Amino acid sequence: MTLPSEPTNDVPRPDAHPSASAGLARPLQGIIVPMVTPLVDRDTLDTVGLERLVEHILSGGVNGLFVLGTTGEAPSLSYRLRRELIDRTCRQVRGRVPVLVGITDTAFVESVQLAGVAADAGAAAVVVAPPYYFPAGQAELLEYLKHLVPQLPLPLFLYNMPSHTKLAFELETMREAAKLQGLVGLKDSSANMIYFQCLLSLFRDRPDFTLLVGPEQLLGQAVLLGAHGGVNGGGNLHPRLYVGLYEAARDRDLDRMAALQRQVMQISTGIYSVGRFGSSYLKGLKCALSILGICSDFMAEPFHRFNPPERTRIERELRDLGLLE
Amino acid sequence: MTLPSEPTNDVPRPDAHPSASAGLARPLQGIIVPMVTPLVDRDTLDTVGLERLVEHILSGGVNGLFVLGTTGEAPSLSYRLRRELIDRTCRQVRGRVPVLVGITDTAFVESVQLAGVAADAGAAAVVVAPPYYFPAGQAELLEYLKHLVPQLPLPLFLYNMPSHTKLAFELETMREAAKLQGLVGLKDSSANMIYFQCLLSLFRDRPDFTLLVGPEQLLGQAVLLGAHGGVNGGGNLHPRLYVGLYEAARDRDLDRMAALQRQVMQISTGIYSVGRFGSSYLKGLKCALSILGICSDFMAEPFHRFNPPERTRIERELRDLGLLE
Amino acid sequence: MTLPSEPTNDVPRPDAHPSASAGLARPLQGIIVPMVTPLVDRDTLDTVGLERLVEHILSGGVNGLFVLGTTGEAPSLSYRLRRELIDRTCRQVRGRVPVLVGITDTAFVESVQLAGVAADAGAAAVVVAPPYYFPAGQAELLEYLKHLVPQLPLPLFLYNMPSHTKLAFELETMREAAKLQGLVGLKDSSANMIYFQCLLSLFRDRPDFTLLVGPEQLLGQAVLLGAHGGVNGGGNLHPRLYVGLYEAARDRDLDRMAALQRQVMQISTGIYSVGRFGSSYLKGLKCALSILGICSDFMAEPFHRFNPPERTRIERELRDLGLLE
Amino acid sequence: MTLPSEPTNDVPRPDAHPSASAGLARPLQGIIVPMVTPLVDRDTLDTVGLERLVEHILSGGVNGLFVLGTTGEAPSLSYRLRRELIDRTCRQVRGRVPVLVGITDTAFVESVQLAGVAADAGAAAVVVAPPYYFPAGQAELLEYLKHLVPQLPLPLFLYNMPSHTKLAFELETMREAAKLQGLVGLKDSSANMIYFQCLLSLFRDRPDFTLLVGPEQLLGQAVLLGAHGGVNGGGNLHPRLYVGLYEAARDRDLDRMAALQRQVMQISTGIYSVGRFGSSYLKGLKCALSILGICSDFMAEPFHRFNPPERTRIERELRDLGLLE
């Protein structure tokens, strides 16, 4: 057996931060959609679905696309497919909005390599959650970031997702990490609004540091408190709704916020809560996109698409929401 | 950018290397050492150390080697390095003992590919823990196994490691999974001896199904209860001790067991408990191997080797254990 | 030994819901302060401190007092002292605001007895969290409520506090429990604003059902979303601040909210976060009240008051907040 | 309302009932049965059942009775009933074996009072788990013990039960706590045999310090490793089995151990695993005792006895076990 000689990215890149990321506003504001990954089978992209999905999302007036996040089932995809997805998405977007690329991985070297792929493809930034197999501590997490950030050719957003990674970015860690050149923001999916407000306090004097909220049910209130925007999965389905809610919150239009929030909660309790699965959110979202004819609902292992009974319930919900005739 | 055209292993392999696994006893008995991965830097194997380590372990009379487990820091290693490690280890072992290869991964496709690499290299079996990013349920886990096992060219051991994967193989799941052709055993690292005894009861009528215990502090009692052996990290350091304890338990020599158990506990409280880290076990083990001149103590991110003060404490412990003059 | 013949309350009380609770608005709106319990030693109330504390809190314009909650260290107090506290507090309040009494207990019978004491003393309602020793399920929790509520002589608020009780009131449980005659509201201390919004949706058609938020950092946004008020520990220290924030949120005065929220966060990060204790909140709050000369900072086991270094830090924070000259 | 003037036990008791505890062997060896509490309703003892149960257990040759533990549903019982149970049990036992009394409570003062009741009734020792509402740390737990132990009129066993109390006795805490005069042993119900072996190592030089294991599935191996005995709920049902297993392990009769262990596992998987409840153990045990005509299966809130279908399954299991004709 001949060992493959893939290049490794294990040295700092002197030419980092090229023009591709020049378009990244600091702070990044508005709705960034964490895109689902359309699949036709376990290792094949639904390329037509991907094109439709990108156009559907962009038509809603969103401010960015985030590929290979949790909603994108990134950890369940092969590296080959991840690279293809990055490439195809960036080509399809053609710079209309910044593309952020998830590089979260248990292997440092693979994260750096994905960041290189993202830079080559013209992405604007990369996003990383803590490595999620070994139970590490905050000191180890901070050291990891100190080693990682200089290796990255693109600006970095952190991604706080303790329910999946077992490890959160504690406030003291964030205080130190934020000093790293190239670290430009944080997406918080902890759903802990006390923590989020502490972040807002911590970064009061850093108007360039982007703070985005993950759970869409919290988008409105987070923006009202000072968040720069949201990274909300529902934007795959109904991008205009989330853009509208973001704008209403930004403009402090409380009546409009309340009306839109009601729709957001309807999607949350209707589309994301079918079945008794921890994965109901992902399954419901892909199922809805499939019903709307946007892309396939094939899911990467260990998940599997909804069966007809659940699909029928999602259809009914889409009708109630006015998204399906 | 040109997308690489790596072949995928996404179809069953009818010709799946029968001879390679022919050497795998059923059940597999004795001590299988979960080998540490000697590194000189983040993506480079310590190849000389690897050779020394393999010979050191085999000289202790062990019954198998398990590469790319938790002790092997597998999730923290690049795929390239994992492939190299599989290849080099199998060559070094030259069939003297069966080599088991960890293929645990969040991505189904990558697990299958690693299994192919293992088969090509002459490994005897593969080992898989549940995918560990998404919070899946038991039904999803079972379906995942039903899809995975037919794709594997080698016999499969399951690896129960809930502290790291967040998901355990519950008894009902095991009852069903054990019907899958090609699934030959389980390594349980839960440290839950009630669960382990339930496993022993469940498989009483399946003498071919291997049950191995992970935590070395439980090796003796597990074998006494009916386990076939252990997969114990301390075997990297002092293989003869664990082989001795296994044999004493197998032979029901309680006095000898007690004497050896005392040494096992001394390693556990002395070598694995320095510092206040969740990773003390890994750090202590690699540090000890480095002090003994066997291999480098470089660790993959997010961990880092011990500093001189901790190293001095490990040295003292090794002297107390009679492993260092 | 002669067994005491204490009366038990183990039969429904036909004369339940007397005039004492007539004054309880439905919904109950505004700030209800979860009162700390002033102690001079392990089983002796600081009665003078208690009088001063009640007057201090009421002077801030609050809408209710909640004794024997988590902030009141209720589970750590003897039953005798709990009865004395209920009695003295109700006398001191003299009906100026409704008094709510915590009856949370692992023993059903003791909860019912405390509710009787509360009714006799003229309290307006009782408050119960799930029994917190045994790991119960939602079906058991609902049945517990179905048995408990008819035994209570006063209206009941539920208290969601999963961090301490290990068991939350899930939405389905709330949907069913809310049908029980006598159950009038819920205090949610989960800090989970997604859950809280689901509660708001669930009770949209029940304007009489009170929804209160526990964590004071979330008071403003909860009220903006539709909560009726807050049960906020900081009200012991600075009642007017929380009343002001409640009113600003109720009146949708976002600028005033932001200014007051900043003070709330300053108390939270300054007073509640000294030391590395899970009990920093309780210790900081009692310490601050002691520095202000309101009541003793003696704490019930297993906690203990701050030492001089921490006390000095709390003093400095109080000066920064303008609460101490 | 007149406040009751119950005496408090809040000062050390110099004359603390020396004779009562004189009968307590150090270490205490063998099987101590954690007795279920027979109830006819929520606050009434099944006194006839209690007498039968005590005699049934003692007839099995056990070495002690432990009332008011987890198996005794202690936290769910009123204080009045707890006092009655202590009194009646001690009278029924008449010194034939030592009686240990659980005084675990969230309220320090109530624990001390129960200890006084136990001493007055002639109990041999008391047993305490950590207070279980507030999330305390190890330093607070140790200080709590330093305050509690001198207040107790009887020797004290600690009770490690982290699944219910959220807080374990860590090894460092045990090292310090063991220096307290009056602390004589530990019952470990963590089911963590690594921890248990560390305890055995820690107390190697303290032959007077009793180490007992809680989970009956681990009794044999724990005794083989050096434990002094077990506190095993199955002893309510089949005391002779557990006494036999203890003796077999003590005598290192491995064949006999294996045979008896099989029965223990059969009770565990047959009697304790009916239904999908966290409380299956308690429900199954009480149901079996009721079927055997020993005592009522009424359960304290928040649990409830099995319905006929589950009862039928338990009957079948009892027949399979040869405990029912």
mmCIF file of C-alpha atoms in Angstrom, chain D residues 6-135:
data_model
loop_
_atom_site.group_PDB
_atom_site.id
_atom_site.type_symbol
_atom_site.label_atom_id
_atom_site.label_comp_id
_atom_site.label_asym_id
_atom_site.label_seq_id
_atom_site.Cartn_x
_atom_site.Cartn_y
_atom_site.Cartn_z
ATOM 1 C CA GLU D 6 -39.727 21.621 70.017
ATOM 2 C CA PRO D 7 -36.329 21.190 71.587
ATOM 3 C CA THR D 8 -33.414 21.455 69.187
ATOM 4 C CA ASN D 9 -30.354 19.281 69.301
ATOM 5 C CA ASP D 10 -28.038 22.035 68.317
ATOM 6 C CA VAL D 11 -25.315 21.454 70.930
ATOM 7 C CA PRO D 12 -22.926 18.518 71.299
ATOM 8 C CA ARG D 13 -24.293 15.735 73.477
ATOM 9 C CA PRO D 14 -21.572 14.768 75.924
ATOM 10 C CA ASP D 15 -23.589 11.890 77.368
ATOM 11 C CA ALA D 16 -24.403 10.454 73.991
ATOM 12 C CA HIS D 17 -25.874 7.018 74.657
ATOM 13 C CA PRO D 18 -22.635 5.080 74.797
ATOM 14 C CA SER D 19 -24.247 1.742 75.541
ATOM 15 C CA ALA D 20 -26.523 1.824 72.513
ATOM 16 C CA SER D 21 -23.644 1.767 70.110
ATOM 17 C CA ALA D 22 -21.473 -0.528 72.140
ATOM 18 C CA GLY D 23 -22.834 -3.440 70.146
ATOM 19 C CA LEU D 24 -21.614 -2.057 66.847
ATOM 20 C CA ALA D 25 -18.735 -4.185 65.554
ATOM 21 C CA ARG D 26 -15.879 -2.295 63.950
ATOM 22 C CA PRO D 27 -15.728 -3.017 61.154
ATOM 23 C CA LEU D 28 -19.332 -3.990 60.647
ATOM 24 C CA GLN D 29 -19.366 -7.098 58.476
ATOM 25 C CA GLY D 30 -21.893 -9.008 56.421
ATOM 26 C CA ILE D 31 -25.285 -8.127 55.034
ATOM 27 C CA ILE D 32 -27.137 -5.094 56.299
ATOM 28 C CA VAL D 33 -30.610 -4.890 54.777
ATOM 29 C CA PRO D 34 -31.876 -1.451 53.761
ATOM 30 C CA MET D 35 -35.446 -2.052 54.817
ATOM 31 C CA VAL D 36 -38.437 -0.970 52.766
ATOM 32 C CA THR D 37 -40.996 1.028 54.733
ATOM 33 C CA PRO D 38 -44.357 -0.801 54.791
ATOM 34 C CA LEU D 39 -47.207 1.708 54.438
ATOM 35 C CA VAL D 40 -50.968 1.422 54.398
ATOM 36 C CA ASP D 41 -51.402 4.978 53.252
ATOM 37 C CA ARG D 42 -49.399 8.122 52.759
ATOM 38 C CA ASP D 43 -48.774 8.710 56.434
ATOM 39 C CA THR D 44 -49.612 5.430 58.149
ATOM 40 C CA LEU D 45 -47.247 2.558 58.762
ATOM 41 C CA ASP D 46 -48.309 -0.977 57.943
ATOM 42 C CA THR D 47 -47.374 -2.016 61.459
ATOM 43 C CA VAL D 48 -48.266 -5.682 61.063
ATOM 44 C CA GLY D 49 -46.370 -5.802 57.796
ATOM 45 C CA LEU D 50 -43.426 -4.120 59.464
ATOM 46 C CA GLU D 51 -43.259 -6.841 62.135
ATOM 47 C CA ARG D 52 -43.478 -9.576 59.521
ATOM 48 C CA LEU D 53 -40.847 -7.905 57.378
ATOM 49 C CA VAL D 54 -38.386 -7.524 60.246
ATOM 50 C CA GLU D 55 -38.807 -11.165 61.216
ATOM 51 C CA HIS D 56 -38.543 -12.287 57.584
ATOM 52 C CA ILE D 57 -35.277 -10.408 57.152
ATOM 53 C CA LEU D 58 -33.763 -11.488 60.462
ATOM 54 C CA SER D 59 -34.650 -15.086 59.740
ATOM 55 C CA GLY D 60 -32.187 -14.925 56.848
ATOM 56 C CA GLY D 61 -29.225 -14.457 59.132
ATOM 57 C CA VAL D 62 -28.413 -10.887 58.223
ATOM 58 C CA ASN D 63 -26.011 -8.764 60.211
ATOM 59 C CA GLY D 64 -27.925 -5.529 60.463
ATOM 60 C CA LEU D 65 -30.951 -3.487 59.493
ATOM 61 C CA PHE D 66 -30.772 -0.063 57.894
ATOM 62 C CA VAL D 67 -34.006 1.914 58.075
ATOM 63 C CA LEU D 68 -34.798 5.196 56.321
ATOM 64 C CA GLY D 69 -32.460 4.793 53.392
ATOM 65 C CA THR D 70 -33.335 5.204 49.735
ATOM 66 C CA THR D 71 -34.980 1.780 49.691
ATOM 67 C CA GLY D 72 -36.947 2.913 52.744
ATOM 68 C CA GLU D 73 -38.265 5.913 50.762
ATOM 69 C CA ALA D 74 -37.093 8.058 53.664
ATOM 70 C CA PRO D 75 -37.123 11.461 51.967
ATOM 71 C CA SER D 76 -40.769 10.866 50.986
ATOM 72 C CA LEU D 77 -41.954 10.187 54.549
ATOM 73 C CA SER D 78 -43.170 12.668 57.142
ATOM 74 C CA TYR D 79 -40.952 13.230 60.144
ATOM 75 C CA ARG D 80 -43.653 11.884 62.398
ATOM 76 C CA LEU D 81 -43.744 8.641 60.473
ATOM 77 C CA ARG D 82 -39.959 8.421 60.386
ATOM 78 C CA ARG D 83 -39.858 8.693 64.166
ATOM 79 C CA GLU D 84 -42.530 6.045 64.524
ATOM 80 C CA LEU D 85 -40.678 3.733 62.173
ATOM 81 C CA ILE D 86 -37.407 4.108 64.081
ATOM 82 C CA ASP D 87 -39.153 3.367 67.341
ATOM 83 C CA ARG D 88 -41.163 0.389 66.165
ATOM 84 C CA THR D 89 -38.268 -1.180 64.290
ATOM 85 C CA CYS D 90 -35.880 -0.947 67.211
ATOM 86 C CA ARG D 91 -38.500 -2.464 69.513
ATOM 87 C CA GLN D 92 -39.157 -5.287 67.091
ATOM 88 C CA VAL D 93 -35.477 -6.026 66.575
ATOM 89 C CA ARG D 94 -34.764 -6.043 70.323
ATOM 90 C CA GLY D 95 -31.016 -5.848 69.825
ATOM 91 C CA ARG D 96 -30.757 -9.033 67.789
ATOM 92 C CA VAL D 97 -28.823 -7.091 65.142
ATOM 93 C CA PRO D 98 -27.629 -3.505 65.065
ATOM 94 C CA VAL D 99 -30.138 -1.033 63.615
ATOM 95 C CA LEU D 100 -28.731 1.780 61.483
ATOM 96 C CA VAL D 101 -30.929 4.821 60.921
ATOM 97 C CA GLY D 102 -30.820 7.124 57.926
ATOM 98 C CA ILE D 103 -30.757 10.791 58.908
ATOM 99 C CA THR D 104 -30.051 12.240 55.480
ATOM 100 C CA ASP D 105 -31.800 15.562 55.143
ATOM 101 C CA THR D 106 -31.433 18.887 53.436
ATOM 102 C CA ALA D 107 -31.859 20.490 56.874
ATOM 103 C CA PHE D 108 -28.949 20.045 59.283
ATOM 104 C CA VAL D 109 -31.172 20.534 62.304
ATOM 105 C CA GLU D 110 -33.605 17.810 61.255
ATOM 106 C CA SER D 111 -30.731 15.357 60.732
ATOM 107 C CA VAL D 112 -29.488 16.001 64.255
ATOM 108 C CA GLN D 113 -32.982 15.598 65.685
ATOM 109 C CA LEU D 114 -33.510 12.291 63.912
ATOM 110 C CA ALA D 115 -30.172 11.101 65.269
ATOM 111 C CA GLY D 116 -31.453 11.895 68.739
ATOM 112 C CA VAL D 117 -34.594 9.878 68.100
ATOM 113 C CA ALA D 118 -32.447 7.004 66.850
ATOM 114 C CA ALA D 119 -30.253 7.078 69.934
ATOM 115 C CA ASP D 120 -33.266 7.181 72.242
ATOM 116 C CA ALA D 121 -34.736 4.187 70.473
ATOM 117 C CA GLY D 122 -31.558 2.161 70.864
ATOM 118 C CA ALA D 123 -30.239 2.272 67.330
ATOM 119 C CA ALA D 124 -26.573 1.405 66.839
ATOM 120 C CA ALA D 125 -25.566 4.020 64.303
ATOM 121 C CA VAL D 126 -26.808 6.672 61.915
ATOM 122 C CA VAL D 127 -26.229 7.070 58.203
ATOM 123 C CA VAL D 128 -26.026 10.305 56.225
ATOM 124 C CA ALA D 129 -25.784 11.159 52.541
ATOM 125 C CA PRO D 130 -24.896 14.694 51.437
ATOM 126 C CA PRO D 131 -27.674 17.292 51.637
ATOM 127 C CA TYR D 132 -29.273 17.072 48.222
ATOM 128 C CA TYR D 133 -31.018 20.243 47.151
ATOM 129 C CA PHE D 134 -28.323 22.860 46.801
ATOM 130 C CA PRO D 135 -25.353 22.164 44.534
#
